[in-house]
């Protein structure tokens, strides 16, 4: 929330210490976060201060500097994890056409492009599309979120994703 000067990462040392987690991904299954069709869930950081502020600025205030900083952290976390080489493709979660018109970009695609550029992962943006407009998830509880997105996404070319190991951002 303030100017720190320019360096490779746009976080001060105190903030970086708050962000540090073990190199292994968070075990979201242990936290009850696994989805019905997922083999594994993975998170770089817990959704807490200061990461959540950067995510919100990136999503709702067009702060692409936050997107680049988050992208750099995502690349570093991916490279430090056991995940490298385990995926056939990288797919960003799509936003609705209405959201794309309003926001002008898909924050997941921005992060996915950054990750693909710096890791060599194959980026396939057209693998999934959002087919139903849904209310924002941010004010909903876990069960409400699941119900909210039911039927909202589809794979327009199922053969493109069938049997593939996909890193969904």
JSON list of C-alpha atoms in Angstrom, two decimals:
[
{"chain": "A", "resi": 1, "resn": "UNK", "atom": "CA", "xyz": [0.00, 0.00, 0.00]},
{"chain": "A", "resi": 2, "resn": "UNK", "atom": "CA", "xyz": [2.99, 2.33, -0.24]},
{"chain": "A", "resi": 3, "resn": "UNK", "atom": "CA", "xyz": [5.94, 2.98, -2.54]},
{"chain": "A", "resi": 4, "resn": "UNK", "atom": "CA", "xyz": [8.93, 0.86, -1.57]},
{"chain": "A", "resi": 5, "resn": "UNK", "atom": "CA", "xyz": [11.19, 1.48, -4.57]},
{"chain": "A", "resi": 6, "resn": "UNK", "atom": "CA", "xyz": [12.01, -0.93, -7.35]},
{"chain": "A", "resi": 7, "resn": "UNK", "atom": "CA", "xyz": [13.61, -4.31, -6.99]},
{"chain": "A", "resi": 8, "resn": "UNK", "atom": "CA", "xyz": [12.99, -7.77, -8.41]},
{"chain": "A", "resi": 9, "resn": "UNK", "atom": "CA", "xyz": [10.15, -8.53, -6.02]},
{"chain": "A", "resi": 10, "resn": "UNK", "atom": "CA", "xyz": [7.79, -5.73, -5.07]},
{"chain": "A", "resi": 11, "resn": "UNK", "atom": "CA", "xyz": [7.60, -6.68, -1.39]},
{"chain": "A", "resi": 12, "resn": "UNK", "atom": "CA", "xyz": [9.66, -5.42, 1.52]},
{"chain": "A", "resi": 13, "resn": "UNK", "atom": "CA", "xyz": [11.67, -7.98, 3.52]},
{"chain": "A", "resi": 14, "resn": "UNK", "atom": "CA", "xyz": [9.17, -7.97, 6.40]},
{"chain": "A", "resi": 15, "resn": "UNK", "atom": "CA", "xyz": [6.35, -8.77, 3.99]},
{"chain": "A", "resi": 16, "resn": "UNK", "atom": "CA", "xyz": [8.37, -11.55, 2.36]},
{"chain": "A", "resi": 17, "resn": "UNK", "atom": "CA", "xyz": [8.90, -13.18, 5.75]},
{"chain": "A", "resi": 18, "resn": "UNK", "atom": "CA", "xyz": [5.13, -13.12, 6.32]},
{"chain": "A", "resi": 19, "resn": "UNK", "atom": "CA", "xyz": [4.61, -14.84, 2.96]},
{"chain": "A", "resi": 20, "resn": "UNK", "atom": "CA", "xyz": [7.09, -17.65, 3.46]},
{"chain": "A", "resi": 21, "resn": "UNK", "atom": "CA", "xyz": [5.64, -21.12, 3.64]},
{"chain": "A", "resi": 22, "resn": "UNK", "atom": "CA", "xyz": [7.42, -24.44, 3.34]},
{"chain": "A", "resi": 23, "resn": "UNK", "atom": "CA", "xyz": [8.52, -25.24, -0.20]},
{"chain": "A", "resi": 24, "resn": "UNK", "atom": "CA", "xyz": [5.99, -28.05, -0.33]},
{"chain": "A", "resi": 25, "resn": "UNK", "atom": "CA", "xyz": [2.51, -26.93, -1.32]},
{"chain": "A", "resi": 26, "resn": "UNK", "atom": "CA", "xyz": [-0.14, -26.43, 1.32]},
{"chain": "A", "resi": 27, "resn": "UNK", "atom": "CA", "xyz": [-2.05, -29.64, 1.87]},
{"chain": "A", "resi": 28, "resn": "UNK", "atom": "CA", "xyz": [-5.51, -28.45, 0.99]},
{"chain": "A", "resi": 29, "resn": "UNK", "atom": "CA", "xyz": [-6.95, -31.95, 1.27]},
{"chain": "A", "resi": 30, "resn": "UNK", "atom": "CA", "xyz": [-6.11, -31.87, 4.98]},
{"chain": "A", "resi": 31, "resn": "UNK", "atom": "CA", "xyz": [-8.04, -28.61, 5.23]},
{"chain": "A", "resi": 32, "resn": "UNK", "atom": "CA", "xyz": [-11.13, -30.12, 3.57]},
{"chain": "A", "resi": 33, "resn": "UNK", "atom": "CA", "xyz": [-10.61, -28.22, 0.33]},
{"chain": "A", "resi": 34, "resn": "UNK", "atom": "CA", "xyz": [-10.43, -31.11, -2.16]},
{"chain": "A", "resi": 35, "resn": "UNK", "atom": "CA", "xyz": [-12.84, -31.09, -5.06]},
{"chain": "A", "resi": 36, "resn": "UNK", "atom": "CA", "xyz": [-14.74, -34.10, -6.31]},
{"chain": "A", "resi": 37, "resn": "UNK", "atom": "CA", "xyz": [-12.82, -34.40, -9.58]},
{"chain": "A", "resi": 38, "resn": "UNK", "atom": "CA", "xyz": [-9.39, -33.28, -8.43]},
{"chain": "A", "resi": 39, "resn": "UNK", "atom": "CA", "xyz": [-6.42, -35.50, -7.74]},
{"chain": "A", "resi": 40, "resn": "UNK", "atom": "CA", "xyz": [-4.60, -32.74, -5.89]},
{"chain": "A", "resi": 41, "resn": "UNK", "atom": "CA", "xyz": [-5.10, -29.17, -4.75]},
{"chain": "A", "resi": 42, "resn": "UNK", "atom": "CA", "xyz": [-2.19, -26.81, -4.24]},
{"chain": "A", "resi": 43, "resn": "UNK", "atom": "CA", "xyz": [-1.80, -23.26, -2.98]},
{"chain": "A", "resi": 44, "resn": "UNK", "atom": "CA", "xyz": [1.22, -20.99, -2.95]},
{"chain": "A", "resi": 45, "resn": "UNK", "atom": "CA", "xyz": [0.11, -19.00, 0.06]},
{"chain": "A", "resi": 46, "resn": "UNK", "atom": "CA", "xyz": [-2.75, -18.78, 2.48]},
{"chain": "A", "resi": 47, "resn": "UNK", "atom": "CA", "xyz": [-5.30, -16.15, 1.57]},
{"chain": "A", "resi": 48, "resn": "UNK", "atom": "CA", "xyz": [-4.27, -13.71, 4.29]},
{"chain": "A", "resi": 49, "resn": "UNK", "atom": "CA", "xyz": [-2.61, -10.30, 4.61]},
{"chain": "A", "resi": 50, "resn": "UNK", "atom": "CA", "xyz": [-0.71, -9.18, 2.54]},
{"chain": "A", "resi": 51, "resn": "UNK", "atom": "CA", "xyz": [-1.38, -11.65, -0.30]},
{"chain": "A", "resi": 52, "resn": "UNK", "atom": "CA", "xyz": [-5.16, -11.16, -0.24]},
{"chain": "A", "resi": 53, "resn": "UNK", "atom": "CA", "xyz": [-4.71, -7.40, -0.70]},
{"chain": "A", "resi": 54, "resn": "UNK", "atom": "CA", "xyz": [-2.58, -7.92, -3.80]},
{"chain": "A", "resi": 55, "resn": "UNK", "atom": "CA", "xyz": [-5.11, -10.37, -5.21]},
{"chain": "A", "resi": 56, "resn": "UNK", "atom": "CA", "xyz": [-7.98, -7.94, -4.65]},
{"chain": "A", "resi": 57, "resn": "UNK", "atom": "CA", "xyz": [-6.01, -5.03, -6.15]},
{"chain": "A", "resi": 58, "resn": "UNK", "atom": "CA", "xyz": [-5.15, -7.19, -9.16]},
{"chain": "A", "resi": 59, "resn": "UNK", "atom": "CA", "xyz": [-8.76, -8.32, -9.66]},
{"chain": "A", "resi": 60, "resn": "UNK", "atom": "CA", "xyz": [-10.73, -5.16, -8.95]},
{"chain": "A", "resi": 61, "resn": "UNK", "atom": "CA", "xyz": [-8.35, -2.19, -9.28]},
{"chain": "A", "resi": 62, "resn": "UNK", "atom": "CA", "xyz": [-6.47, -3.16, -12.47]},
{"chain": "A", "resi": 63, "resn": "UNK", "atom": "CA", "xyz": [-3.22, -3.29, -10.51]},
{"chain": "A", "resi": 64, "resn": "UNK", "atom": "CA", "xyz": [-1.05, -5.26, -12.92]},
{"chain": "A", "resi": 65, "resn": "UNK", "atom": "CA", "xyz": [2.06, -4.52, -10.83]},
{"chain": "A", "resi": 66, "resn": "UNK", "atom": "CA", "xyz": [0.46, -6.68, -8.14]},
{"chain": "A", "resi": 67, "resn": "UNK", "atom": "CA", "xyz": [-0.19, -9.30, -10.83]},
{"chain": "A", "resi": 68, "resn": "UNK", "atom": "CA", "xyz": [3.48, -9.31, -11.81]},
{"chain": "A", "resi": 69, "resn": "UNK", "atom": "CA", "xyz": [4.60, -9.56, -8.18]},
{"chain": "A", "resi": 70, "resn": "UNK", "atom": "CA", "xyz": [2.16, -12.40, -7.54]},
{"chain": "A", "resi": 71, "resn": "UNK", "atom": "CA", "xyz": [3.27, -14.05, -10.78]},
{"chain": "A", "resi": 72, "resn": "UNK", "atom": "CA", "xyz": [6.91, -13.93, -9.68]},
{"chain": "A", "resi": 73, "resn": "UNK", "atom": "CA", "xyz": [5.99, -15.48, -6.34]},
{"chain": "A", "resi": 74, "resn": "UNK", "atom": "CA", "xyz": [3.93, -18.15, -8.12]},
{"chain": "A", "resi": 75, "resn": "UNK", "atom": "CA", "xyz": [6.86, -19.05, -10.40]},
{"chain": "A", "resi": 76, "resn": "UNK", "atom": "CA", "xyz": [9.26, -19.26, -7.46]},
{"chain": "A", "resi": 77, "resn": "UNK", "atom": "CA", "xyz": [6.86, -21.42, -5.46]},
{"chain": "A", "resi": 78, "resn": "UNK", "atom": "CA", "xyz": [6.19, -23.70, -8.44]},
{"chain": "A", "resi": 79, "resn": "UNK", "atom": "CA", "xyz": [9.91, -24.14, -9.13]},
{"chain": "A", "resi": 80, "resn": "UNK", "atom": "CA", "xyz": [10.59, -24.93, -5.46]},
{"chain": "A", "resi": 81, "resn": "UNK", "atom": "CA", "xyz": [7.82, -27.53, -5.32]},
{"chain": "A", "resi": 82, "resn": "UNK", "atom": "CA", "xyz": [7.59, -31.14, -6.43]},
{"chain": "A", "resi": 83, "resn": "UNK", "atom": "CA", "xyz": [5.15, -30.15, -9.17]},
{"chain": "A", "resi": 84, "resn": "UNK", "atom": "CA", "xyz": [7.53, -29.36, -12.03]},
{"chain": "A", "resi": 85, "resn": "UNK", "atom": "CA", "xyz": [7.09, -31.75, -14.95]},
{"chain": "A", "resi": 86, "resn": "UNK", "atom": "CA", "xyz": [3.84, -33.27, -13.66]},
{"chain": "A", "resi": 87, "resn": "UNK", "atom": "CA", "xyz": [1.40, -31.45, -15.95]},
{"chain": "A", "resi": 88, "resn": "UNK", "atom": "CA", "xyz": [0.42, -31.74, -19.58]},
{"chain": "A", "resi": 89, "resn": "UNK", "atom": "CA", "xyz": [-0.98, -28.22, -19.67]},
{"chain": "A", "resi": 90, "resn": "UNK", "atom": "CA", "xyz": [-1.67, -25.05, -17.74]},
{"chain": "A", "resi": 91, "resn": "UNK", "atom": "CA", "xyz": [-5.26, -23.72, -17.89]},
{"chain": "A", "resi": 92, "resn": "UNK", "atom": "CA", "xyz": [-6.51, -20.43, -16.42]},
{"chain": "A", "resi": 93, "resn": "UNK", "atom": "CA", "xyz": [-9.98, -20.37, -14.88]},
{"chain": "A", "resi": 94, "resn": "UNK", "atom": "CA", "xyz": [-12.05, -18.31, -17.31]},
{"chain": "A", "resi": 95, "resn": "UNK", "atom": "CA", "xyz": [-14.18, -15.33, -16.38]},
{"chain": "A", "resi": 96, "resn": "UNK", "atom": "CA", "xyz": [-17.60, -14.65, -17.87]},
{"chain": "A", "resi": 97, "resn": "UNK", "atom": "CA", "xyz": [-17.99, -12.44, -20.93]},
{"chain": "A", "resi": 98, "resn": "UNK", "atom": "CA", "xyz": [-19.67, -9.84, -18.73]},
{"chain": "A", "resi": 99, "resn": "UNK", "atom": "CA", "xyz": [-16.74, -9.82, -16.29]},
{"chain": "A", "resi": 100, "resn": "UNK", "atom": "CA", "xyz": [-14.26, -9.64, -19.18]},
{"chain": "A", "resi": 101, "resn": "UNK", "atom": "CA", "xyz": [-16.07, -6.62, -20.62]},
{"chain": "A", "resi": 102, "resn": "UNK", "atom": "CA", "xyz": [-16.18, -4.91, -17.22]},
{"chain": "A", "resi": 103, "resn": "UNK", "atom": "CA", "xyz": [-12.65, -5.72, -16.06]},
{"chain": "A", "resi": 104, "resn": "UNK", "atom": "CA", "xyz": [-10.88, -5.90, -19.40]},
{"chain": "A", "resi": 105, "resn": "UNK", "atom": "CA", "xyz": [-8.75, -8.90, -18.49]},
{"chain": "A", "resi": 106, "resn": "UNK", "atom": "CA", "xyz": [-8.82, -12.26, -16.74]},
{"chain": "A", "resi": 107, "resn": "UNK", "atom": "CA", "xyz": [-6.56, -12.19, -13.69]},
{"chain": "A", "resi": 108, "resn": "UNK", "atom": "CA", "xyz": [-6.12, -15.96, -13.80]},
{"chain": "A", "resi": 109, "resn": "UNK", "atom": "CA", "xyz": [-4.97, -15.76, -17.42]},
{"chain": "A", "resi": 110, "resn": "UNK", "atom": "CA", "xyz": [-2.50, -12.99, -16.52]},
{"chain": "A", "resi": 111, "resn": "UNK", "atom": "CA", "xyz": [-0.96, -15.18, -13.81]},
{"chain": "A", "resi": 112, "resn": "UNK", "atom": "CA", "xyz": [-1.06, -18.26, -16.05]},
{"chain": "A", "resi": 113, "resn": "UNK", "atom": "CA", "xyz": [0.76, -16.47, -18.88]},
{"chain": "A", "resi": 114, "resn": "UNK", "atom": "CA", "xyz": [3.45, -15.35, -16.46]},
{"chain": "A", "resi": 115, "resn": "UNK", "atom": "CA", "xyz": [3.84, -18.89, -15.11]},
{"chain": "A", "resi": 116, "resn": "UNK", "atom": "CA", "xyz": [3.95, -20.39, -18.62]},
{"chain": "A", "resi": 117, "resn": "UNK", "atom": "CA", "xyz": [6.51, -17.84, -19.79]},
{"chain": "A", "resi": 118, "resn": "UNK", "atom": "CA", "xyz": [8.89, -18.60, -16.90]},
{"chain": "A", "resi": 119, "resn": "UNK", "atom": "CA", "xyz": [8.41, -22.37, -16.61]},
{"chain": "A", "resi": 120, "resn": "UNK", "atom": "CA", "xyz": [7.80, -23.61, -20.14]},
{"chain": "A", "resi": 121, "resn": "UNK", "atom": "CA", "xyz": [4.39, -25.07, -19.22]},
{"chain": "A", "resi": 122, "resn": "UNK", "atom": "CA", "xyz": [2.03, -25.40, -22.19]},
{"chain": "A", "resi": 123, "resn": "UNK", "atom": "CA", "xyz": [-0.68, -22.75, -21.77]},
{"chain": "A", "resi": 124, "resn": "UNK", "atom": "CA", "xyz": [-4.12, -23.71, -23.18]},
{"chain": "A", "resi": 125, "resn": "UNK", "atom": "CA", "xyz": [-6.49, -20.81, -22.50]},
{"chain": "A", "resi": 126, "resn": "UNK", "atom": "CA", "xyz": [-9.35, -22.24, -24.57]},
{"chain": "A", "resi": 127, "resn": "UNK", "atom": "CA", "xyz": [-9.56, -25.53, -22.64]},
{"chain": "A", "resi": 128, "resn": "UNK", "atom": "CA", "xyz": [-12.32, -24.28, -20.33]},
{"chain": "A", "resi": 129, "resn": "UNK", "atom": "CA", "xyz": [-14.96, -21.60, -20.77]},
{"chain": "A", "resi": 130, "resn": "UNK", "atom": "CA", "xyz": [-17.43, -20.01, -18.40]},
{"chain": "A", "resi": 131, "resn": "UNK", "atom": "CA", "xyz": [-20.93, -20.54, -19.73]},
{"chain": "A", "resi": 132, "resn": "UNK", "atom": "CA", "xyz": [-23.03, -19.18, -16.87]},
{"chain": "A", "resi": 133, "resn": "UNK", "atom": "CA", "xyz": [-22.92, -15.80, -15.18]},
{"chain": "A", "resi": 134, "resn": "UNK", "atom": "CA", "xyz": [-22.58, -16.27, -11.42]},
{"chain": "A", "resi": 135, "resn": "UNK", "atom": "CA", "xyz": [-22.61, -13.92, -8.44]},
{"chain": "A", "resi": 136, "resn": "UNK", "atom": "CA", "xyz": [-19.22, -13.07, -6.95]},
{"chain": "A", "resi": 137, "resn": "UNK", "atom": "CA", "xyz": [-17.82, -15.79, -4.73]},
{"chain": "A", "resi": 138, "resn": "UNK", "atom": "CA", "xyz": [-16.15, -13.52, -2.18]},
{"chain": "A", "resi": 139, "resn": "UNK", "atom": "CA", "xyz": [-19.13, -13.12, 0.13]},
{"chain": "A", "resi": 140, "resn": "UNK", "atom": "CA", "xyz": [-20.22, -16.76, 0.00]},
{"chain": "A", "resi": 141, "resn": "UNK", "atom": "CA", "xyz": [-19.44, -19.66, 2.33]},
{"chain": "A", "resi": 142, "resn": "UNK", "atom": "CA", "xyz": [-17.88, -22.94, 1.15]},
{"chain": "A", "resi": 143, "resn": "UNK", "atom": "CA", "xyz": [-21.12, -24.77, 0.35]},
{"chain": "A", "resi": 144, "resn": "UNK", "atom": "CA", "xyz": [-22.65, -21.68, -1.27]},
{"chain": "A", "resi": 145, "resn": "UNK", "atom": "CA", "xyz": [-19.55, -21.33, -3.46]},
{"chain": "A", "resi": 146, "resn": "UNK", "atom": "CA", "xyz": [-19.88, -24.92, -4.66]},
{"chain": "A", "resi": 147, "resn": "UNK", "atom": "CA", "xyz": [-23.56, -24.41, -5.51]},
{"chain": "A", "resi": 148, "resn": "UNK", "atom": "CA", "xyz": [-22.81, -21.05, -7.15]},
{"chain": "A", "resi": 149, "resn": "UNK", "atom": "CA", "xyz": [-20.41, -22.48, -9.72]},
{"chain": "A", "resi": 150, "resn": "UNK", "atom": "CA", "xyz": [-22.29, -25.72, -10.44]},
{"chain": "A", "resi": 151, "resn": "UNK", "atom": "CA", "xyz": [-22.71, -25.86, -14.21]},
{"chain": "A", "resi": 152, "resn": "UNK", "atom": "CA", "xyz": [-20.85, -22.59, -14.76]},
{"chain": "A", "resi": 153, "resn": "UNK", "atom": "CA", "xyz": [-17.86, -24.06, -16.64]},
{"chain": "A", "resi": 154, "resn": "UNK", "atom": "CA", "xyz": [-17.43, -26.48, -19.51]},
{"chain": "A", "resi": 155, "resn": "UNK", "atom": "CA", "xyz": [-14.70, -27.89, -21.70]},
{"chain": "A", "resi": 156, "resn": "UNK", "atom": "CA", "xyz": [-15.75, -26.94, -25.25]},
{"chain": "A", "resi": 157, "resn": "UNK", "atom": "CA", "xyz": [-13.38, -29.55, -26.70]},
{"chain": "A", "resi": 158, "resn": "UNK", "atom": "CA", "xyz": [-13.47, -32.46, -24.22]},
{"chain": "A", "resi": 159, "resn": "UNK", "atom": "CA", "xyz": [-10.83, -34.43, -26.15]},
{"chain": "A", "resi": 160, "resn": "UNK", "atom": "CA", "xyz": [-8.37, -31.60, -25.48]},
{"chain": "A", "resi": 161, "resn": "UNK", "atom": "CA", "xyz": [-8.48, -32.18, -21.72]},
{"chain": "A", "resi": 162, "resn": "UNK", "atom": "CA", "xyz": [-9.62, -35.80, -21.31]},
{"chain": "A", "resi": 163, "resn": "UNK", "atom": "CA", "xyz": [-7.03, -37.89, -19.47]},
{"chain": "A", "resi": 164, "resn": "UNK", "atom": "CA", "xyz": [-4.62, -34.94, -19.15]},
{"chain": "A", "resi": 165, "resn": "UNK", "atom": "CA", "xyz": [-2.90, -33.70, -16.01]},
{"chain": "A", "resi": 166, "resn": "UNK", "atom": "CA", "xyz": [-3.94, -30.06, -15.83]},
{"chain": "A", "resi": 167, "resn": "UNK", "atom": "CA", "xyz": [-2.62, -27.29, -13.63]},
{"chain": "A", "resi": 168, "resn": "UNK", "atom": "CA", "xyz": [-5.67, -25.06, -13.21]},
{"chain": "A", "resi": 169, "resn": "UNK", "atom": "CA", "xyz": [-4.87, -21.53, -12.04]}
]
